[in-house]
Coordinates of C-alpha atoms in Angstrom, one line a residue:
Chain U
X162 CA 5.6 86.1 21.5
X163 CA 6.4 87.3 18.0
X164 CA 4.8 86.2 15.0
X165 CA 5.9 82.6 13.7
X166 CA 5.7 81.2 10.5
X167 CA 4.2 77.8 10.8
X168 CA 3.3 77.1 7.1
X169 CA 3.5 78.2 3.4
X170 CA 0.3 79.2 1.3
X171 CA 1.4 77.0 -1.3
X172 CA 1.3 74.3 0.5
X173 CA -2.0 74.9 2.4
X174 CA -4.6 75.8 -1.1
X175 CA -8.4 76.2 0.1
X176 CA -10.1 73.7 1.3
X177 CA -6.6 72.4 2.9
X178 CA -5.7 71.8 6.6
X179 CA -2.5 70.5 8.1
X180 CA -1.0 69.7 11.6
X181 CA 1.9 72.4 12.7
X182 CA 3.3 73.6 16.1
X183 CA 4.3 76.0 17.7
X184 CA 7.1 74.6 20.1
X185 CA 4.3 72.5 22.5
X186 CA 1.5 74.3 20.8
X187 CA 0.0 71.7 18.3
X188 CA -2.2 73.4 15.9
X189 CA -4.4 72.7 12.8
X190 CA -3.9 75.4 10.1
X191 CA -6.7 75.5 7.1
X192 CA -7.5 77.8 4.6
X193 CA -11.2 78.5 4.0
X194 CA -13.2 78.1 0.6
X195 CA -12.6 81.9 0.0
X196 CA -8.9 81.6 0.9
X197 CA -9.0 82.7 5.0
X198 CA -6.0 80.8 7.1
X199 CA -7.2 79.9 10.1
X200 CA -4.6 78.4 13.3
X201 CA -6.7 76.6 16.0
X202 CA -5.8 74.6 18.8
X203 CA -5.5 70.4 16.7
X204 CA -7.9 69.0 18.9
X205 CA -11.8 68.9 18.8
X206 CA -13.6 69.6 22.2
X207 CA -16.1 66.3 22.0
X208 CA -13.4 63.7 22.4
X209 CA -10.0 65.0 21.7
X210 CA -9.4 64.1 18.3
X211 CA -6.9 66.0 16.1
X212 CA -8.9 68.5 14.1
X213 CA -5.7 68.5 11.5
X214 CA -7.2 65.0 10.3
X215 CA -10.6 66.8 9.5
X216 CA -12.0 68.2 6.4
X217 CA -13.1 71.7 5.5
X218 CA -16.8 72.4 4.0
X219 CA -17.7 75.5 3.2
X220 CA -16.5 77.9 5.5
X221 CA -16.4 75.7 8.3
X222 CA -13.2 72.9 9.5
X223 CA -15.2 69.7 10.5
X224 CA -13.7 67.2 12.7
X225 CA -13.1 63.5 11.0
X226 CA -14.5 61.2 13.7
X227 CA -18.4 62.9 14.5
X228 CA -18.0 65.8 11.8
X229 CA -18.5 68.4 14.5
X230 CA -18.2 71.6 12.3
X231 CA -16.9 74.6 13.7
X232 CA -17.2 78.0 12.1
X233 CA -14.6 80.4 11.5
X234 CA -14.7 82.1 15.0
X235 CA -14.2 78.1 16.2
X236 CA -17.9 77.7 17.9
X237 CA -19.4 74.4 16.7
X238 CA -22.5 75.5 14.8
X239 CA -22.8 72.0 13.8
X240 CA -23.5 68.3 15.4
X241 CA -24.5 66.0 12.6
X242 CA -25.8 63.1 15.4
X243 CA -28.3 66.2 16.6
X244 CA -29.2 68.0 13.4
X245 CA -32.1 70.3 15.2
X246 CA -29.7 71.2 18.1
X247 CA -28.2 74.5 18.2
X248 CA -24.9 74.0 19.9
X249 CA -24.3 75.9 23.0
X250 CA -21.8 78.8 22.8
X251 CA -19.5 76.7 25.2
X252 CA -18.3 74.3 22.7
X253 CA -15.6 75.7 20.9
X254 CA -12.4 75.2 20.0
X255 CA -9.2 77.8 20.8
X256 CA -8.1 80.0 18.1
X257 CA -4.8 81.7 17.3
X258 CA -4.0 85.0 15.6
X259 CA -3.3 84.0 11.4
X260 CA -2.5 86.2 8.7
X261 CA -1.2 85.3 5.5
X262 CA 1.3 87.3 3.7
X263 CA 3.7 87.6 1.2
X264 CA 3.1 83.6 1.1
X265 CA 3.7 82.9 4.6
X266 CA 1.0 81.8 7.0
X267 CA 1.9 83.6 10.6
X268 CA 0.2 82.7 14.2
X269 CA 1.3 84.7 17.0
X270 CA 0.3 82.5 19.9
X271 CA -0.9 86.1 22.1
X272 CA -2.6 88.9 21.3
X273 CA 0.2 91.4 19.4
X274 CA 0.9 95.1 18.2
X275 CA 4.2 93.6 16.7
X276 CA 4.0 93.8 12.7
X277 CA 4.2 91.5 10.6
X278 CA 8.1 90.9 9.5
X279 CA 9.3 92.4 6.3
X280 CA 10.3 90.4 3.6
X281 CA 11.4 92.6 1.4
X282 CA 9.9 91.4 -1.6
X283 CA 11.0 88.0 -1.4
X284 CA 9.3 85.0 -3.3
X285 CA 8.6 82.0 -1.0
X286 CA 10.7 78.9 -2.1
X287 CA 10.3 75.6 0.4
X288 CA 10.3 74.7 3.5
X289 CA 12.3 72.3 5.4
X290 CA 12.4 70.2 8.7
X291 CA 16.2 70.7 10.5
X292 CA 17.2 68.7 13.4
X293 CA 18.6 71.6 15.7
X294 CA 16.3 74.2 17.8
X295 CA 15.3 77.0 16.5
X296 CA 17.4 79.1 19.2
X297 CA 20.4 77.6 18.2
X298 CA 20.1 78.2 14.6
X299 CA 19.6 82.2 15.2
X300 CA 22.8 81.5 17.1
X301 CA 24.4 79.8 14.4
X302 CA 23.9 82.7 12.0
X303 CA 24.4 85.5 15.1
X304 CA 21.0 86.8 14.5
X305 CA 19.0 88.3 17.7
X306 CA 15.9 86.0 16.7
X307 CA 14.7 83.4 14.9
X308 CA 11.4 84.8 13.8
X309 CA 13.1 85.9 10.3
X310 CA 17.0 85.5 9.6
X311 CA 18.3 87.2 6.7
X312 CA 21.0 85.4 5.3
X313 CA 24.4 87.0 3.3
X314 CA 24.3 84.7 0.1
X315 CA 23.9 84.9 -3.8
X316 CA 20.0 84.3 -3.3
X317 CA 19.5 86.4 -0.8
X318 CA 18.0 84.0 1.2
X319 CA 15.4 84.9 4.3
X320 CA 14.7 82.0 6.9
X321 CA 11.7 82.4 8.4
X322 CA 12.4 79.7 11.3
X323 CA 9.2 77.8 13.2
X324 CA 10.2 76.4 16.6
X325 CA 8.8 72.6 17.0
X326 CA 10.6 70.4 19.5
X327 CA 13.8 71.0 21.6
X328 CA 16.0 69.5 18.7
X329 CA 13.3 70.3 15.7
X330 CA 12.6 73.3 13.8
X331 CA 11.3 74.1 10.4
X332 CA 12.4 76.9 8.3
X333 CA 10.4 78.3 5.5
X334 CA 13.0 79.8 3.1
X335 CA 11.9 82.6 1.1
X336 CA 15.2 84.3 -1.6
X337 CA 15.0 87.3 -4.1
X338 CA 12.3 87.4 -6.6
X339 CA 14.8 86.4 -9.8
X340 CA 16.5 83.9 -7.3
X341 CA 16.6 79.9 -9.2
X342 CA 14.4 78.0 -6.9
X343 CA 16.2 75.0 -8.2
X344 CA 19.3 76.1 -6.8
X345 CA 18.3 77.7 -3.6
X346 CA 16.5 74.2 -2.6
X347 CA 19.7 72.6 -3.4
X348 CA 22.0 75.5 -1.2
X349 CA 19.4 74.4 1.8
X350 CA 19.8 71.3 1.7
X351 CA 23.9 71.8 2.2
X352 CA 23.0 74.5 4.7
X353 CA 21.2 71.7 6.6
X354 CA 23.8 69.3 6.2
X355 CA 26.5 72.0 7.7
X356 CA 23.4 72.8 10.6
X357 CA 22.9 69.1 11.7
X358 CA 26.8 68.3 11.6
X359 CA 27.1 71.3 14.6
X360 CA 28.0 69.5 17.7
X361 CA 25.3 70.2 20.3
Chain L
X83 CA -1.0 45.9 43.7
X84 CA -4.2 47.0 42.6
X85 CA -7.4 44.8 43.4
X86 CA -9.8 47.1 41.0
X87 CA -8.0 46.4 38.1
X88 CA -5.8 43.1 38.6
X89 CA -8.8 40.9 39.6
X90 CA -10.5 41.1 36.2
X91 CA -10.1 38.3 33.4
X92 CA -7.9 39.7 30.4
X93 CA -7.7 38.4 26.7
X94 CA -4.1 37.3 25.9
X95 CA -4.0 35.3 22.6
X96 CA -6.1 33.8 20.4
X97 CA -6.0 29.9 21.1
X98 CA -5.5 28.8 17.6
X99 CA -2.8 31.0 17.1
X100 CA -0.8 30.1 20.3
X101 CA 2.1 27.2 19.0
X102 CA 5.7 28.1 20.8
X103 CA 5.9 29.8 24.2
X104 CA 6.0 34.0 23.9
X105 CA 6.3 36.7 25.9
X106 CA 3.3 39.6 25.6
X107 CA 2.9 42.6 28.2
X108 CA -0.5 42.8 30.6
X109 CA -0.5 46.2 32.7
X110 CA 2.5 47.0 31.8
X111 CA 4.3 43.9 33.0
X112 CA 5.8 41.0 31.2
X113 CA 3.5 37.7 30.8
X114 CA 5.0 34.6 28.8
X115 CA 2.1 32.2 27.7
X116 CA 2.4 29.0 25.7
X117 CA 0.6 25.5 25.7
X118 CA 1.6 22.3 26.8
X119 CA -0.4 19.7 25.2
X120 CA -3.8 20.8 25.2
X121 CA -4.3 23.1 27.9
X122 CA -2.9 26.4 27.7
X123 CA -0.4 28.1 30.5
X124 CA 0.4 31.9 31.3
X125 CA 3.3 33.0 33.9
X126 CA 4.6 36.1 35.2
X127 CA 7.8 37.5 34.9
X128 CA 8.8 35.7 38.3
X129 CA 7.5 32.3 36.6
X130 CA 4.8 31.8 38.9
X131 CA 1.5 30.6 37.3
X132 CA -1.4 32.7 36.4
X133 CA -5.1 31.8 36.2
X134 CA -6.2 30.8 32.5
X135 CA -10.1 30.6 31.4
X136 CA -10.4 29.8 27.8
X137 CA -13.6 30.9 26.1
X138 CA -14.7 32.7 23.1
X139 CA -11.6 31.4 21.2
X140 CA -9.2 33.3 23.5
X141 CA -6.9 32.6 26.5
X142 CA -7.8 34.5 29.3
X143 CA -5.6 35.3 32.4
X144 CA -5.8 37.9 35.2
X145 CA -2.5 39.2 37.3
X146 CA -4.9 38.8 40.5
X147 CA -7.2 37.1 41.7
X148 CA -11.1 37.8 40.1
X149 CA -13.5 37.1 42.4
X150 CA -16.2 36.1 39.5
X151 CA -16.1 33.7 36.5
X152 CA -14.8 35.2 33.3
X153 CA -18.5 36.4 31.8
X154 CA -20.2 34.6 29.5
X155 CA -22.3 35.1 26.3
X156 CA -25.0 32.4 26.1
X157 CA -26.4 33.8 22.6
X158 CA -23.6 32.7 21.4
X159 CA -23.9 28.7 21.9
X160 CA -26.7 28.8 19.7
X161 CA -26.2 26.8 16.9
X162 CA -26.2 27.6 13.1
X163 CA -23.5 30.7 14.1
X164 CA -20.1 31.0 12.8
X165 CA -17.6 31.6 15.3
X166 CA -14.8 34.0 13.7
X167 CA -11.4 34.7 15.2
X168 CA -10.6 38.2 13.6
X169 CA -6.9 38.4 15.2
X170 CA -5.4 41.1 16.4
X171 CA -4.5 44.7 15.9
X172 CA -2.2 46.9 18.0
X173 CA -3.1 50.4 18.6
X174 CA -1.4 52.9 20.9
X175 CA -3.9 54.3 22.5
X176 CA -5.8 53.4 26.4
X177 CA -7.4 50.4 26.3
X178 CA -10.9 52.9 27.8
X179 CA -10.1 54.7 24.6
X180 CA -10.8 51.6 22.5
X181 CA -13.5 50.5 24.2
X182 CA -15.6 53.5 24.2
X183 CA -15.0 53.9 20.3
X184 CA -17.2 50.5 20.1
X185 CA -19.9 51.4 22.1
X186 CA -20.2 54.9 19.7
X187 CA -22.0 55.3 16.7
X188 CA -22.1 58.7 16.1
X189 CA -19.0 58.1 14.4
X190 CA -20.3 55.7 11.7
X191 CA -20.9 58.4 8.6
X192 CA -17.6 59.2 9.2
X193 CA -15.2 57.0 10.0
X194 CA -16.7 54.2 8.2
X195 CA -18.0 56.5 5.1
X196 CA -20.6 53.6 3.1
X197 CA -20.2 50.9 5.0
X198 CA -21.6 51.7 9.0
X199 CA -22.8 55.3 7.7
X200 CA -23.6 57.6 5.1
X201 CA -24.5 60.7 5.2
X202 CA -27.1 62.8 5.5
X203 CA -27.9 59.3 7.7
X204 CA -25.8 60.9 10.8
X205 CA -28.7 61.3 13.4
X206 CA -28.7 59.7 17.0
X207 CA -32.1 59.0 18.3
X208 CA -32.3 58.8 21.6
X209 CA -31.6 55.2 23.3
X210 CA -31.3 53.7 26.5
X211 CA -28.5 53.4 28.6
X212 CA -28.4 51.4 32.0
X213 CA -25.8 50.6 34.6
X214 CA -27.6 47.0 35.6
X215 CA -26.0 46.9 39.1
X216 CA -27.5 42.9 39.6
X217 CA -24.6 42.0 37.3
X218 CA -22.1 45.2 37.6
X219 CA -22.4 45.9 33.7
X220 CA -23.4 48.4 31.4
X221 CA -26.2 48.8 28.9
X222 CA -27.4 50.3 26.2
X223 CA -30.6 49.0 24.4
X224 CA -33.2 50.0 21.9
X225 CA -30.1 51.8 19.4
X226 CA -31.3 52.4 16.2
X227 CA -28.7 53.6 12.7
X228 CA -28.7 53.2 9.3
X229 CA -26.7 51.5 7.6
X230 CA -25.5 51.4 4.2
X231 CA -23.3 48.2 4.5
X232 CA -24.3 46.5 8.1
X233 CA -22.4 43.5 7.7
X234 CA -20.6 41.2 5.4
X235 CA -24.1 39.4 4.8
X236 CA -26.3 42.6 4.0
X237 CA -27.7 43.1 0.6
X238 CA -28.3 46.9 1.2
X239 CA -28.9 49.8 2.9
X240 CA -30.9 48.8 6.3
X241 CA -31.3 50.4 9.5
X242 CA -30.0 48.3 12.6
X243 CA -30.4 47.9 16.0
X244 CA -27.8 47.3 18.4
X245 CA -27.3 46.5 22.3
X246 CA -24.4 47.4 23.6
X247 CA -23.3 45.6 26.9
X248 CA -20.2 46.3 28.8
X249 CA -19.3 42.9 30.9
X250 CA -15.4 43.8 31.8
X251 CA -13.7 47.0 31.9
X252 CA -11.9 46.2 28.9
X253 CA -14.5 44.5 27.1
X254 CA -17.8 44.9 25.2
X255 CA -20.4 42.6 23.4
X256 CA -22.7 44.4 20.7
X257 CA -26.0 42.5 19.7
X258 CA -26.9 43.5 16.2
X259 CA -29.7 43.2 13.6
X260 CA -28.3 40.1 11.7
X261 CA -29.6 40.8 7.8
X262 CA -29.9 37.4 6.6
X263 CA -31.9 36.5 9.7
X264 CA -34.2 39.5 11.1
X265 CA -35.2 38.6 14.7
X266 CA -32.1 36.8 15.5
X267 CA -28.8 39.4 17.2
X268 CA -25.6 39.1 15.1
X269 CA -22.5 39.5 17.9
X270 CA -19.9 41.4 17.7
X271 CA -17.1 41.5 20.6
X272 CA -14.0 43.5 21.5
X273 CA -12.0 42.2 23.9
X274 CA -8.9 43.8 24.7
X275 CA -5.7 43.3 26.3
X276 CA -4.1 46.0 28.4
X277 CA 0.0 46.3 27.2
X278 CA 0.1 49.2 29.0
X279 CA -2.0 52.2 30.1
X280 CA -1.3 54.2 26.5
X281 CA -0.9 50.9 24.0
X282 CA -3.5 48.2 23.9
X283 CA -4.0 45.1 21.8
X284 CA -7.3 44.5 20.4
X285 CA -9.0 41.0 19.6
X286 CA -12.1 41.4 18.1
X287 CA -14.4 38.2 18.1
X288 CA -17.4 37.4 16.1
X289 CA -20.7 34.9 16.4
X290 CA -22.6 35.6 12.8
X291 CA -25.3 34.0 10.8
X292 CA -24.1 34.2 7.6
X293 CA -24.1 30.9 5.4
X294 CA -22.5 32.3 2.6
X295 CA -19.0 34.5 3.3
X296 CA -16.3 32.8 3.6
X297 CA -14.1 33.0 7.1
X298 CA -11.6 35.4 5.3
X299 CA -14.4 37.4 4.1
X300 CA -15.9 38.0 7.3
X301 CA -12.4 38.6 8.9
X302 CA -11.5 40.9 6.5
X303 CA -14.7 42.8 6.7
X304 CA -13.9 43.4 10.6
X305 CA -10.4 44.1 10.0
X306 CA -11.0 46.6 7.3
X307 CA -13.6 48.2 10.1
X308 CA -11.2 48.4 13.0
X309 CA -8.2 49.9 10.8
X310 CA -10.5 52.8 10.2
X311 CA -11.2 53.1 14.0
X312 CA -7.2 52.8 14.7
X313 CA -7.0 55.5 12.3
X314 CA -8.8 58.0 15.0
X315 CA -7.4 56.3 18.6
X316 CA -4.1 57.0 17.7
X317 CA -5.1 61.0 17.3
X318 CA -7.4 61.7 20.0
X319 CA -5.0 64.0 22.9
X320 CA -4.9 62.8 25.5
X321 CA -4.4 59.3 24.9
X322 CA -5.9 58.4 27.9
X323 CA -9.1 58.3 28.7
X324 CA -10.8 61.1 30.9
X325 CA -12.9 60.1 33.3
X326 CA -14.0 63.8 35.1
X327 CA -16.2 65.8 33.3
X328 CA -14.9 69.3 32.0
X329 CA -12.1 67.6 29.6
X330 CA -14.6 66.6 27.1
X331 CA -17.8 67.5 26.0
X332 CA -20.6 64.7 25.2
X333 CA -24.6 65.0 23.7
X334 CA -27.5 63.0 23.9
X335 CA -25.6 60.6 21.8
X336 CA -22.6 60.0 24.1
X337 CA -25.1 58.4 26.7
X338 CA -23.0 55.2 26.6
X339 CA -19.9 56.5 27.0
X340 CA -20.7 58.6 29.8
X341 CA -22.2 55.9 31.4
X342 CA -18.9 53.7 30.9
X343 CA -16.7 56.1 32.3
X344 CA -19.2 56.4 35.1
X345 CA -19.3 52.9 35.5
X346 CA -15.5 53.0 35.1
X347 CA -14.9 56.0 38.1
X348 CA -17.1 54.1 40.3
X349 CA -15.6 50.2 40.2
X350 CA -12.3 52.1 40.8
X351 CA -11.2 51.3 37.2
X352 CA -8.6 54.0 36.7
X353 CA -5.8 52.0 34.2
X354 CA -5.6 53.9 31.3
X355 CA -7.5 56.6 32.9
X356 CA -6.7 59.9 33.0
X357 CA -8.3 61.4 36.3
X358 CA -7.2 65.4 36.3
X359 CA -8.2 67.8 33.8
X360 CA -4.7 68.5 32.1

């Protein structure tokens, strides 16, 4: 699988983590202290809890309900209830690729070669949840993919489009450096409109 | 039909808070419960009557047919102790799920930051854990945490002891340092009511020594507790509860819930269960 975009830096500072997806992939993306993104499987190995609801001290993501802390290859290095113990190697959590760039966190799901899309100098501007999978909106715009679709308009907009459910996707919009971030919000928001009035 | 998990006693309602007849869910099936007079009634779906205990404040019924009494707790007769209905909270999550959060305390720093646990206050010692297979229930004794805020009643910052003790599949009784009266166990229960195998209500039910809270105090105080706790069921994946190892990965400190889904595995009690490693 190509590289998807599941999240924007801006919205994920250090110290950060949030729940994303990738289709039935659910993942916790966090940022480390020193500004490292990080996409792990959202769920901690002791008793299944959602690492997205956990915290991140120093360079570590700790899980909310026993503050297991795992390191930033995901082995736990930590057990707060066992303080002397020296976690075993076994206990880890499963990790993604994640690179940030250009403003955009990417995870590719499998080892890849592919590079990184090009954005062609294009400024991040929002993100926003559509009802309508990400398949069909590449269709809607004739586009081969959905991994980045450039888009013919006055802000020269670039959908970078994250696949969540059958009927859900979120795009992360970038749009020419000069572009009025005001006004390419507001020209997503109608494209939306137009997307989720497109019979099925 | 299942005789492992239908003949065991289930919490419904809360007696006081029973007035006109209504319809709740137990296993997944639709109950309707109500009181004529003074003796309460449950049916099921087809009308026919169900067996009803009531104790601990709390309607009981069961869909089959137990082959033991409801338990009891005889500490809790004693008199001087305030006997505090807390209510009830949904949560979508396996009943086992619920259950085994109570009998953890690893949790306590974390979950319930200054109240059941600060940090750097986060280690287990090791306790004991029993299956007592006299009375089919599990045990876990000689638990020992810290706590910043045990209970409504504490002054301060005092380490506890609990006993855990797991009567019912679905229920557990905790026995706790009481801090207004050292040497006497404050109780704490959990009894919950299966709606279905991924959404449970919870009743939580209280015996204290404390001469000085008032009943809203000491109801908010457990409520406050258990909406942190609901906080985490509804996140842990799966919602069900796995009973083979491999899924999930306990320590030392887990003793009491691996014993519970032990206990659980070998009784047959596989509601809410989740049996194969997804």
């Amino acid at each position: 699988m190509d590289w998807i975009a599941v999240g924007l830096k801006e919205d994920v500072p250090p110290g950060f983590v949030i729940p994303s997806r990738i289709a039935d992939t659910e993942l916790a993306v966090w940022c480390s202290p020193s500004g490292t993104y990080h996409a792990w499987s959202d769920r901690c190995p002791h008793r299944g809890m959602r690492l997205s609801h956990g915290f991140v001290r120093g360079e570590t993501l700790a899980c909310i309900y026993h503050g297991w802390q795992y390191n930033e290859a995901g082995s736990c290095h930590y057990i707060p209830a066992h303080p002397k113990l020296t976690p075993p190697d076994t206990i880890c959590v499963p990790t993604y690729r994640c690179i940030e760039a250009g403003g955009v966190i990417w995870v590719s799901l499998t080892e890849t070669d592919t590079p990184l899309p090009a954005l062609g100098g294009r400024r991040t501007v929002r993100s926003l949840p559509v009802s309508m999978s990400a398949p069909d909106l590449a269709a809607h715009f004739g586009a081969a993919g959905f991994t980045t679709i450039a888009v013919v308009s006055d802000h020269d907009v670039l959908l970078a489009v994250q696949p969540c459910t059958d009927g859900e996707c979120m795009i992360h919009a970038l749009a020419a450096p000069d572009a009025d971030r005001s006004a390419v919000s507001h020209w997503l928001e109608d494209l939306r409109a137009t997307l989720e009035r497109v019979p099925a | 039909m299942n005789a492992a998990i239908d003949n065991h006693w289930y919490p419904v309602a809360m007696i006081s808070g029973i007035d006109a007849p209504r319809e709740t869910l137990l296993l997944g099936k639709k109950i309707s419960l109500g009181r004529d007079g003074g003796a309460c009634w449950v049916k099921d779906a087809t009308g026919t009557e169900l067996p009803t205990v009531e104790r601990f404040g709390h309607l009981w019924t069961s869909p089959g047919q137990p082959n033991r009494d409801l338990f009891t707790i005889p500490e809790a007769d004693s008199p001087g102790r305030r006997l505090v209905d807390v209510g009830s909270v949904k949560v979508k999550c396996s009943p086992l799920r619920a259950v085994e959060n109570f009998l953890d305390i690893a949790h306590f720093p974390f979950v319930h930051t200054d109240i059941l646990g600060a940090e750097p206050h986060t280690e287990v010692d090791r306790y004991d854990v029993k299956i007592r297979e006299e009375v089919d229930e599990v045990w876990a004794t000689k638990v020992k945490f810290y706590q910043p805020q045990a209970a409504k009643s504490a002054a301060g910052g005092i380490t506890t002891e609990y006993m855990y003790r797991v009567p019912a599949p679905t229920c557990s009784v905790l026995y706790k340092t009481c801090p207004p009266r050292p040497g006497e166990w404050d109780i704490i229960t959990l009894f919950v009511q299966p709606l279905t195998d991924e959404w449970c209500e919870v009743w939580p039910w209280m015996a204290l020594y404390d001469d000085d809270s008032t009943m809203s105090e000491m109801v908010s105080f457990q409520q406050l507790i258990f909406m942190q706790d609901r906080s985490i069921l509804e996140n842990q994946l799966p919602r069900k509860l796995p009973l083979d190892p491999g899924m999930e990965v306990p320590t030392q400190a887990d003793m009491t819930s691996v014993a519970y889904r032990r206990w659980l595995k070998k009784i047959g009690y596989t509601y809410g269960a989740q049996l194969v490693a997804a």
